[in-house]
Amino acid sequence: MNNKRRIYTGIAAALIVIAAIVFINVIRGKSVAAATPPPPPEVQVAAVEQRDVPVQREWIGTVNGLVNAAINAEVTGYLLRQDYTEGSFVHKGQLLFEIDPRPFQAAVDQAAGQLAQSKAQMAQARAVLVQAQAQLVSAQANQLKSQLDEEKYTPLFEQQAVTRQDLDNAVQTNHSNKAQVGAAEAQVETSKAQIEAAGAAVQAAEAALETAKVNLSFTRLTSLIDGIAGTATVQVGNLVTLSSPAVTTVSTLDPVKAVFTVSEQEYLSLARADALHHLQLKLILADGTAHPHNGRFSFADRQVDQNTGAIQMTALFPNPGNILRPGQYALVRAVTGEDKGALLVPQPSVTELQGGYEVDVVGPDNRVAIRPVQVGDRVGTMWIVSSGLKPGERVVVEGQGKVKPGLQVQPKPFRAS
């Protein structure tokens, strides 16, 4: 029993000794570790570049057709058929829709009949005029004969060669013939007036016939231009009127217009330098790609918007294949000048903080200093710094989360991915 107790006591003592040795070694290891500082954190740095860079401007724009021709109904009627494929290219004069022409054809036939009737009345009035003119000639001849008889009987009566009765008969006959001449002249004037009225009726009938023909032609809704025809807003069988919205729209898409606005200050700067018509414009599409064809400035609006202080500009872009469509949003980009000796840093090196910007600068002793900067335009993956840095200084591009002011770092060259 005593032997077993001695054995257990010895084992316990040995375990205590071993635990003490392990504890001492751990304490010594921590002391050694605490005495050895960690290595400086690695960061990727880039030198501040200085070079001449083009000054670019971007404006938000909207693509539109060069010409957008709305196709409207000019008469009231029911659509019989649609004769084009939506979204297809159509030619000027091509039939797009047809309105039921029967009521308008009937109107044309009625107007043609009225014209024929008016022309017949004109011919009748002319015949009456010819008859009245003949009667006038006859009456004038009779009056001339009676006038001669009166002139002949007057001296004979004075010479008592004829009786008073003979002279009175000659005078009365002459007076009667004069009245007949007046009546015939009045009939001629009446006939002429009837001809004028008939002529006016013919002109009115011709105008009515022309109007009816025009209305009949309006039953065929044709394209006004060569271009892409849009979606039909009506269906076959619908009633369309003059007040109905456009049944479709045809747009000329090559070239297309890009409409954008610039500030009044930018406009004045470009206009005074006579740079507007020399700008090489690029169109940046919604997916970030650039339209492969450069555009040119077309015109500026006649006035500045007093509410926004901006002026609307229009540019033209070639559009082979009609890829661009009206209503698309795009950025209009142009090089408007050159920034001489600009300082550039990679964009990830700039941190925005409470409306300001700062960068982490690595000094010659590899210690970090936080420096506020003022930034300008972005140029590709770089950012122009207008103040706060000098050429050749090193800025932290990756690893900003590892550093703080005064910390020494292990800089490595930045490699853009």
Short mmCIF file of C-alpha atoms in Angstrom, two decimals:
data_model
loop_
_atom_site.label_atom_id
_atom_site.label_comp_id
_atom_site.label_asym_id
_atom_site.label_seq_id
_atom_site.Cartn_x
_atom_site.Cartn_y
_atom_site.Cartn_z
CA MET A 1 0.00 0.00 0.00
CA ASN A 2 2.79 2.39 0.90
CA ASN A 3 4.64 1.44 -2.30
CA LYS A 4 1.63 2.33 -4.44
CA ARG A 5 1.31 5.65 -2.67
CA ARG A 6 4.97 6.42 -3.31
CA ILE A 7 4.54 5.56 -7.00
CA TYR A 8 1.49 7.87 -7.38
CA THR A 9 3.29 10.64 -5.56
CA GLY A 10 6.30 10.37 -7.86
CA ILE A 11 4.11 10.45 -10.99
CA ALA A 12 2.29 13.51 -9.76
CA ALA A 13 5.56 15.28 -9.01
CA ALA A 14 6.88 14.44 -12.47
CA LEU A 15 3.76 15.82 -14.12
CA ILE A 16 4.06 19.03 -12.12
CA VAL A 17 7.66 19.42 -13.19
CA ILE A 18 6.80 18.84 -16.88
CA ALA A 19 3.90 21.36 -16.76
CA ALA A 20 6.20 23.92 -15.17
CA ILE A 21 8.80 23.42 -17.89
CA VAL A 22 6.16 23.80 -20.64
CA PHE A 23 4.76 26.93 -19.03
CA ILE A 24 8.20 28.49 -18.75
CA ASN A 25 8.93 27.76 -22.43
CA VAL A 26 5.62 29.34 -23.52
CA ILE A 27 6.31 32.47 -21.52
CA ARG A 28 9.80 32.71 -23.02
CA GLY A 29 8.36 32.27 -26.57
CA LYS A 30 5.89 35.08 -26.05
CA SER A 31 8.59 37.34 -24.78
CA VAL A 32 10.76 36.62 -27.79
CA ALA A 33 7.80 37.19 -30.13
CA ALA A 34 6.95 40.46 -28.41
CA ALA A 35 10.48 41.61 -28.78
CA THR A 36 10.49 40.96 -32.61
CA PRO A 37 8.33 43.57 -34.49
CA PRO A 38 6.16 42.40 -37.44
CA PRO A 39 7.44 43.14 -40.94
CA PRO A 40 6.12 46.29 -42.70
CA PRO A 41 2.90 45.62 -44.63
CA GLU A 42 3.19 45.30 -48.39
CA VAL A 43 1.35 47.86 -50.48
CA GLN A 44 1.29 48.55 -54.21
CA VAL A 45 2.34 52.04 -55.20
CA ALA A 46 2.48 54.07 -58.39
CA ALA A 47 4.43 57.20 -59.22
CA VAL A 48 2.57 60.40 -60.02
CA GLU A 49 2.78 60.86 -63.80
CA GLN A 50 3.08 64.17 -65.56
CA ARG A 51 2.06 64.46 -69.21
CA ASP A 52 -0.10 66.40 -71.62
CA VAL A 53 -3.61 64.94 -71.76
CA PRO A 54 -6.61 65.80 -73.92
CA VAL A 55 -9.49 67.53 -72.16
CA GLN A 56 -12.67 65.56 -72.73
CA ARG A 57 -16.25 66.55 -72.07
CA GLU A 58 -19.27 64.27 -71.86
CA TRP A 59 -22.91 65.24 -72.17
CA ILE A 60 -26.01 63.11 -71.76
CA GLY A 61 -27.80 62.83 -75.08
CA THR A 62 -30.82 61.24 -76.73
CA VAL A 63 -30.80 59.60 -80.15
CA ASN A 64 -33.49 60.61 -82.60
CA GLY A 65 -34.24 60.16 -86.27
CA LEU A 66 -33.04 62.82 -88.66
CA VAL A 67 -36.63 63.05 -89.93
CA ASN A 68 -39.59 61.57 -88.06
CA ALA A 69 -42.66 61.57 -90.29
CA ALA A 70 -45.90 60.88 -88.44
CA ILE A 71 -48.47 59.16 -90.63
CA ASN A 72 -51.93 60.54 -89.80
CA ALA A 73 -55.36 59.85 -91.21
CA GLU A 74 -56.68 62.78 -93.28
CA VAL A 75 -60.20 61.37 -93.62
CA THR A 76 -62.58 59.46 -91.37
CA GLY A 77 -63.10 55.81 -92.18
CA TYR A 78 -62.48 52.18 -91.27
CA LEU A 79 -59.09 50.57 -91.89
CA LEU A 80 -59.30 47.81 -94.46
CA ARG A 81 -55.76 46.51 -94.30
CA GLN A 82 -52.15 47.09 -93.23
CA ASP A 83 -49.66 46.77 -96.06
CA TYR A 84 -46.25 46.92 -94.37
CA THR A 85 -44.20 44.98 -91.84
CA GLU A 86 -43.57 46.83 -88.60
CA GLY A 87 -39.92 47.75 -88.12
CA SER A 88 -39.11 47.27 -91.81
CA PHE A 89 -37.56 49.71 -94.26
CA VAL A 90 -40.15 51.44 -96.44
CA HIS A 91 -39.81 53.71 -99.45
CA LYS A 92 -41.38 57.08 -100.11
CA GLY A 93 -44.86 56.58 -101.54
CA GLN A 94 -45.14 52.97 -100.35
CA LEU A 95 -48.64 52.00 -99.18
CA LEU A 96 -48.82 51.48 -95.41
CA PHE A 97 -52.56 51.41 -94.64
CA GLU A 98 -55.78 51.59 -96.65
CA ILE A 99 -59.06 53.09 -95.46
CA ASP A 100 -62.36 51.84 -96.93
CA PRO A 101 -62.56 53.90 -100.17
CA ARG A 102 -66.20 53.20 -101.12
CA PRO A 103 -67.82 56.30 -99.55
CA PHE A 104 -65.14 58.48 -101.09
CA GLN A 105 -65.46 56.85 -104.51
CA ALA A 106 -69.18 57.55 -104.36
CA ALA A 107 -68.43 61.18 -103.56
CA VAL A 108 -66.13 61.35 -106.58
CA ASP A 109 -68.82 59.92 -108.86
CA GLN A 110 -71.40 62.34 -107.50
CA ALA A 111 -69.05 65.31 -107.99
CA ALA A 112 -68.27 64.15 -111.53
CA GLY A 113 -72.01 64.03 -112.28
CA GLN A 114 -72.52 67.51 -110.88
CA LEU A 115 -69.67 68.79 -113.02
CA ALA A 116 -71.17 67.26 -116.12
CA GLN A 117 -74.52 68.89 -115.30
CA SER A 118 -72.86 72.26 -114.76
CA LYS A 119 -71.06 71.99 -118.09
CA ALA A 120 -74.36 71.17 -119.81
CA GLN A 121 -75.92 74.26 -118.24
CA MET A 122 -72.95 76.26 -119.46
CA ALA A 123 -73.48 74.99 -123.01
CA GLN A 124 -77.19 75.80 -122.80
CA ALA A 125 -76.44 79.32 -121.57
CA ARG A 126 -74.05 79.86 -124.45
CA ALA A 127 -76.71 78.71 -126.93
CA VAL A 128 -79.21 81.14 -125.41
CA LEU A 129 -76.63 83.90 -125.77
CA VAL A 130 -76.14 83.12 -129.45
CA GLN A 131 -79.92 83.23 -129.97
CA ALA A 132 -80.22 86.51 -128.06
CA GLN A 133 -77.39 88.02 -130.10
CA ALA A 134 -79.16 86.96 -133.32
CA GLN A 135 -82.39 88.56 -132.11
CA LEU A 136 -80.46 91.69 -131.26
CA VAL A 137 -79.01 91.87 -134.77
CA SER A 138 -82.50 91.41 -136.27
CA ALA A 139 -83.97 94.05 -133.97
CA GLN A 140 -81.17 96.47 -134.81
CA ALA A 141 -81.78 95.92 -138.52
CA ASN A 142 -85.53 96.53 -138.15
CA GLN A 143 -84.87 99.63 -136.08
CA LEU A 144 -82.44 100.95 -138.69
CA LYS A 145 -85.07 100.49 -141.44
CA SER A 146 -87.75 102.22 -139.35
CA GLN A 147 -85.31 105.01 -138.53
CA LEU A 148 -84.72 105.55 -142.25
CA ASP A 149 -88.47 105.52 -142.91
CA GLU A 150 -89.04 108.15 -140.23
CA GLU A 151 -86.26 110.31 -141.62
CA LYS A 152 -87.72 109.89 -145.15
CA TYR A 153 -91.37 110.67 -144.21
CA THR A 154 -90.57 113.80 -142.20
CA PRO A 155 -89.52 116.04 -145.17
CA LEU A 156 -92.17 114.49 -147.38
CA PHE A 157 -94.84 115.43 -144.83
CA GLU A 158 -93.56 119.00 -144.78
CA GLN A 159 -93.89 119.02 -148.56
CA GLN A 160 -97.39 117.52 -148.14
CA ALA A 161 -96.27 114.53 -150.24
CA VAL A 162 -97.45 112.10 -147.52
CA THR A 163 -100.19 112.20 -144.99
CA ARG A 164 -99.91 112.75 -141.25
CA GLN A 165 -100.94 109.16 -140.78
CA ASP A 166 -98.02 107.91 -142.85
CA LEU A 167 -95.56 109.96 -140.76
CA ASP A 168 -97.09 108.87 -137.46
CA ASN A 169 -96.93 105.21 -138.50
CA ALA A 170 -93.24 105.58 -139.39
CA VAL A 171 -92.45 107.28 -136.07
CA GLN A 172 -94.35 104.70 -134.02
CA THR A 173 -92.71 101.83 -135.88
CA ASN A 174 -89.28 103.31 -135.18
CA HIS A 175 -90.10 103.71 -131.49
CA SER A 176 -91.30 100.11 -131.31
CA ASN A 177 -88.18 98.83 -133.02
CA LYS A 178 -85.98 100.80 -130.62
CA ALA A 179 -87.78 99.12 -127.70
CA GLN A 180 -87.20 95.74 -129.31
CA VAL A 181 -83.49 96.55 -129.66
CA GLY A 182 -83.36 97.44 -125.97
CA ALA A 183 -85.13 94.21 -125.05
CA ALA A 184 -82.76 92.21 -127.24
CA GLU A 185 -79.75 93.93 -125.67
CA ALA A 186 -81.14 93.11 -122.21
CA GLN A 187 -81.60 89.49 -123.27
CA VAL A 188 -77.99 89.38 -124.44
CA GLU A 189 -76.78 90.75 -121.09
CA THR A 190 -78.99 88.26 -119.24
CA SER A 191 -77.53 85.43 -121.30
CA LYS A 192 -74.01 86.62 -120.54
CA ALA A 193 -74.82 86.68 -116.81
CA GLN A 194 -76.25 83.18 -117.10
CA ILE A 195 -73.01 82.07 -118.76
CA GLU A 196 -70.98 83.60 -115.93
CA ALA A 197 -73.18 81.86 -113.36
CA ALA A 198 -72.86 78.61 -115.26
CA GLY A 199 -69.07 79.11 -115.40
CA ALA A 200 -68.95 79.64 -111.65
CA ALA A 201 -71.02 76.50 -111.18
CA VAL A 202 -68.59 74.61 -113.38
CA GLN A 203 -65.63 75.88 -111.33
CA ALA A 204 -67.38 74.92 -108.09
CA ALA A 205 -68.17 71.48 -109.48
CA GLU A 206 -64.57 71.07 -110.62
CA ALA A 207 -63.34 72.06 -107.15
CA ALA A 208 -65.80 69.65 -105.53
CA LEU A 209 -64.60 66.88 -107.83
CA GLU A 210 -60.95 67.67 -107.05
CA THR A 211 -61.74 67.65 -103.31
CA ALA A 212 -63.49 64.32 -103.65
CA LYS A 213 -60.52 62.90 -105.55
CA VAL A 214 -58.10 64.19 -102.90
CA ASN A 215 -60.21 62.62 -100.15
CA LEU A 216 -60.25 59.38 -102.11
CA SER A 217 -56.45 59.51 -102.37
CA PHE A 218 -56.27 60.04 -98.59
CA THR A 219 -57.72 56.56 -98.12
CA ARG A 220 -54.25 55.30 -99.09
CA LEU A 221 -51.85 56.14 -96.26
CA THR A 222 -48.39 56.11 -97.81
CA SER A 223 -44.92 56.77 -96.45
CA LEU A 224 -43.74 60.35 -96.82
CA ILE A 225 -40.04 59.44 -96.73
CA ASP A 226 -37.61 56.55 -97.06
CA GLY A 227 -37.00 55.12 -93.59
CA ILE A 228 -37.86 52.63 -90.87
CA ALA A 229 -41.59 52.25 -90.17
CA GLY A 230 -42.56 51.88 -86.53
CA THR A 231 -45.27 49.96 -84.71
CA ALA A 232 -48.84 50.36 -85.94
CA THR A 233 -50.95 52.12 -83.32
CA VAL A 234 -54.25 50.93 -84.85
CA GLN A 235 -55.59 47.63 -86.07
CA VAL A 236 -57.52 46.61 -89.16
CA GLY A 237 -61.18 47.36 -88.63
CA ASN A 238 -60.60 50.36 -86.36
CA LEU A 239 -62.22 53.68 -87.13
CA VAL A 240 -59.70 56.46 -87.68
CA THR A 241 -60.44 60.19 -87.82
CA LEU A 242 -58.59 63.43 -88.37
CA SER A 243 -58.18 63.77 -84.59
CA SER A 244 -56.80 60.25 -84.14
CA PRO A 245 -53.12 59.90 -83.15
CA ALA A 246 -50.58 58.94 -85.79
CA VAL A 247 -51.18 55.43 -87.09
CA THR A 248 -47.41 54.94 -87.29
CA THR A 249 -44.17 56.92 -87.69
CA VAL A 250 -41.43 56.56 -90.29
CA SER A 251 -37.93 57.72 -89.32
CA THR A 252 -34.81 58.41 -91.35
CA LEU A 253 -32.03 56.75 -89.36
CA ASP A 254 -28.87 57.21 -91.40
CA PRO A 255 -27.60 59.57 -90.21
CA VAL A 256 -29.25 59.91 -86.79
CA LYS A 257 -29.42 62.94 -84.55
CA ALA A 258 -27.98 63.00 -81.06
CA VAL A 259 -29.56 65.80 -79.04
CA PHE A 260 -27.70 66.94 -75.90
CA THR A 261 -27.39 70.00 -73.71
CA VAL A 262 -24.31 71.94 -72.65
CA SER A 263 -23.98 74.74 -70.17
CA GLU A 264 -24.05 78.30 -71.36
CA GLN A 265 -20.41 78.74 -70.27
CA GLU A 266 -19.27 75.69 -72.27
CA TYR A 267 -21.21 76.89 -75.30
CA LEU A 268 -19.63 80.34 -75.16
CA SER A 269 -16.16 78.85 -74.78
CA LEU A 270 -16.58 76.56 -77.78
CA ALA A 271 -18.36 79.14 -79.93
CA ARG A 272 -15.79 81.87 -79.33
CA ALA A 273 -12.96 79.50 -80.24
CA ASP A 274 -14.87 78.49 -83.39
CA ALA A 275 -14.46 74.92 -82.22
CA LEU A 276 -18.02 73.64 -82.57
CA HIS A 277 -17.75 72.60 -86.21
CA HIS A 278 -14.30 71.06 -85.63
CA LEU A 279 -15.27 68.75 -82.77
CA GLN A 280 -14.82 65.01 -83.31
CA LEU A 281 -17.79 63.61 -81.45
CA LYS A 282 -18.09 60.08 -80.11
CA LEU A 283 -21.24 58.34 -78.95
CA ILE A 284 -20.99 56.10 -75.88
CA LEU A 285 -23.90 53.69 -75.77
CA ALA A 286 -25.82 52.29 -72.79
CA ASP A 287 -23.68 49.13 -72.65
CA GLY A 288 -20.49 51.19 -72.40
CA THR A 289 -19.36 50.56 -75.97
CA ALA A 290 -18.54 53.34 -78.37
CA HIS A 291 -20.43 53.78 -81.61
CA PRO A 292 -17.89 52.94 -84.35
CA HIS A 293 -18.55 56.12 -86.36
CA ASN A 294 -17.61 59.61 -85.25
CA GLY A 295 -20.19 62.35 -85.48
CA ARG A 296 -20.16 66.03 -86.29
CA PHE A 297 -21.81 69.07 -84.79
CA SER A 298 -24.95 70.11 -86.69
CA PHE A 299 -26.52 73.13 -85.01
CA ALA A 300 -27.31 74.82 -81.71
CA ASP A 301 -30.79 75.76 -80.63
CA ARG A 302 -31.85 79.36 -81.07
CA GLN A 303 -32.02 80.10 -77.34
CA VAL A 304 -30.70 79.19 -73.91
CA ASP A 305 -33.16 77.62 -71.50
CA GLN A 306 -33.66 80.27 -68.82
CA ASN A 307 -34.64 77.67 -66.24
CA THR A 308 -31.52 75.48 -66.58
CA GLY A 309 -28.97 77.85 -68.13
CA ALA A 310 -28.21 75.24 -70.80
CA ILE A 311 -28.55 75.21 -74.57
CA GLN A 312 -29.59 72.27 -76.70
CA MET A 313 -27.14 71.03 -79.31
CA THR A 314 -27.62 68.57 -82.17
CA ALA A 315 -24.99 66.29 -83.68
CA LEU A 316 -25.24 63.89 -86.61
CA PHE A 317 -23.82 60.35 -86.55
CA PRO A 318 -23.60 57.89 -89.46
CA ASN A 319 -25.74 54.84 -88.72
CA PRO A 320 -25.18 52.12 -91.33
CA GLY A 321 -27.39 49.14 -90.63
CA ASN A 322 -29.77 51.33 -88.59
CA ILE A 323 -28.32 50.03 -85.31
CA LEU A 324 -29.12 53.22 -83.43
CA ARG A 325 -32.83 53.88 -82.88
CA PRO A 326 -34.81 56.92 -81.69
CA GLY A 327 -35.18 57.18 -77.93
CA GLN A 328 -31.83 55.63 -77.02
CA TYR A 329 -29.81 57.37 -74.29
CA ALA A 330 -26.11 57.85 -74.92
CA LEU A 331 -23.17 59.97 -73.86
CA VAL A 332 -21.78 62.42 -76.38
CA ARG A 333 -18.05 62.73 -75.84
CA ALA A 334 -15.66 65.25 -77.37
CA VAL A 335 -12.07 66.41 -76.94
CA THR A 336 -12.37 70.14 -76.32
CA GLY A 337 -8.74 71.01 -75.52
CA GLU A 338 -5.47 69.86 -73.93
CA ASP A 339 -4.23 70.00 -70.33
CA LYS A 340 -0.49 70.72 -70.45
CA GLY A 341 1.66 68.96 -67.84
CA ALA A 342 -1.24 67.35 -66.01
CA LEU A 343 -0.51 65.17 -62.97
CA LEU A 344 -2.17 61.75 -63.08
CA VAL A 345 -2.63 58.95 -60.54
CA PRO A 346 -4.54 55.66 -60.81
CA GLN A 347 -8.17 56.14 -59.84
CA PRO A 348 -8.08 53.51 -56.99
CA SER A 349 -5.46 55.59 -55.19
CA VAL A 350 -7.93 58.43 -54.59
CA THR A 351 -10.31 58.16 -51.65
CA GLU A 352 -13.38 60.36 -51.33
CA LEU A 353 -14.13 61.41 -47.76
CA GLN A 354 -16.88 63.82 -46.74
CA GLY A 355 -16.91 65.62 -50.04
CA GLY A 356 -13.12 65.87 -50.22
CA TYR A 357 -10.40 63.69 -51.71
CA GLU A 358 -7.18 62.31 -50.27
CA VAL A 359 -4.35 59.95 -51.19
CA ASP A 360 -1.81 57.94 -49.17
CA VAL A 361 1.68 59.17 -50.09
CA VAL A 362 4.74 56.97 -49.44
CA GLY A 363 7.78 59.09 -48.64
CA PRO A 364 11.48 58.34 -49.29
CA ASP A 365 11.66 56.56 -45.91
CA ASN A 366 8.69 54.37 -46.95
CA ARG A 367 6.49 55.97 -44.34
CA VAL A 368 2.90 56.87 -45.17
CA ALA A 369 1.41 60.35 -45.08
CA ILE A 370 -2.23 61.17 -45.86
CA ARG A 371 -2.48 64.10 -48.24
CA PRO A 372 -5.64 65.99 -49.26
CA VAL A 373 -5.83 66.66 -53.00
CA GLN A 374 -8.05 68.34 -55.54
CA VAL A 375 -9.02 66.24 -58.53
CA GLY A 376 -10.09 67.07 -62.06
CA ASP A 377 -11.26 64.92 -64.95
CA ARG A 378 -10.84 61.19 -65.32
CA VAL A 379 -8.68 60.02 -68.20
CA GLY A 380 -9.18 56.33 -68.80
CA THR A 381 -8.13 54.56 -65.58
CA MET A 382 -6.29 57.64 -64.33
CA TRP A 383 -7.40 60.71 -62.44
CA ILE A 384 -6.03 64.20 -62.96
CA VAL A 385 -4.86 65.78 -59.70
CA SER A 386 -4.93 69.57 -59.90
CA SER A 387 -3.23 70.20 -56.55
CA GLY A 388 -1.71 68.36 -53.58
CA LEU A 389 0.91 66.19 -55.34
CA LYS A 390 4.21 66.56 -57.17
CA PRO A 391 5.53 64.61 -60.15
CA GLY A 392 7.25 61.37 -59.16
CA GLU A 393 5.73 61.06 -55.69
CA ARG A 394 4.49 57.59 -54.83
CA VAL A 395 0.87 56.96 -53.93
CA VAL A 396 -0.70 53.80 -52.51
CA VAL A 397 -2.96 52.13 -55.09
CA GLU A 398 -3.72 48.88 -53.29
CA GLY A 399 -3.53 48.21 -49.54
CA GLN A 400 -4.87 51.48 -48.15
CA GLY A 401 -6.69 49.51 -45.46
CA LYS A 402 -3.36 48.30 -44.04
CA VAL A 403 -1.77 51.71 -43.48
CA LYS A 404 -2.09 54.71 -41.21
CA PRO A 405 -0.16 57.97 -40.98
CA GLY A 406 3.50 57.47 -40.08
CA LEU A 407 3.45 53.71 -40.66
CA GLN A 408 6.40 52.28 -42.53
CA VAL A 409 5.37 50.08 -45.47
CA GLN A 410 7.02 47.77 -47.94
CA PRO A 411 6.15 49.33 -51.37
CA LYS A 412 5.73 47.16 -54.45
CA PRO A 413 5.13 48.43 -58.01
CA PHE A 414 1.45 48.59 -58.90
CA ARG A 415 0.42 46.29 -61.72
CA ALA A 416 -2.94 47.09 -63.27
CA SER A 417 -5.02 43.99 -63.89
#
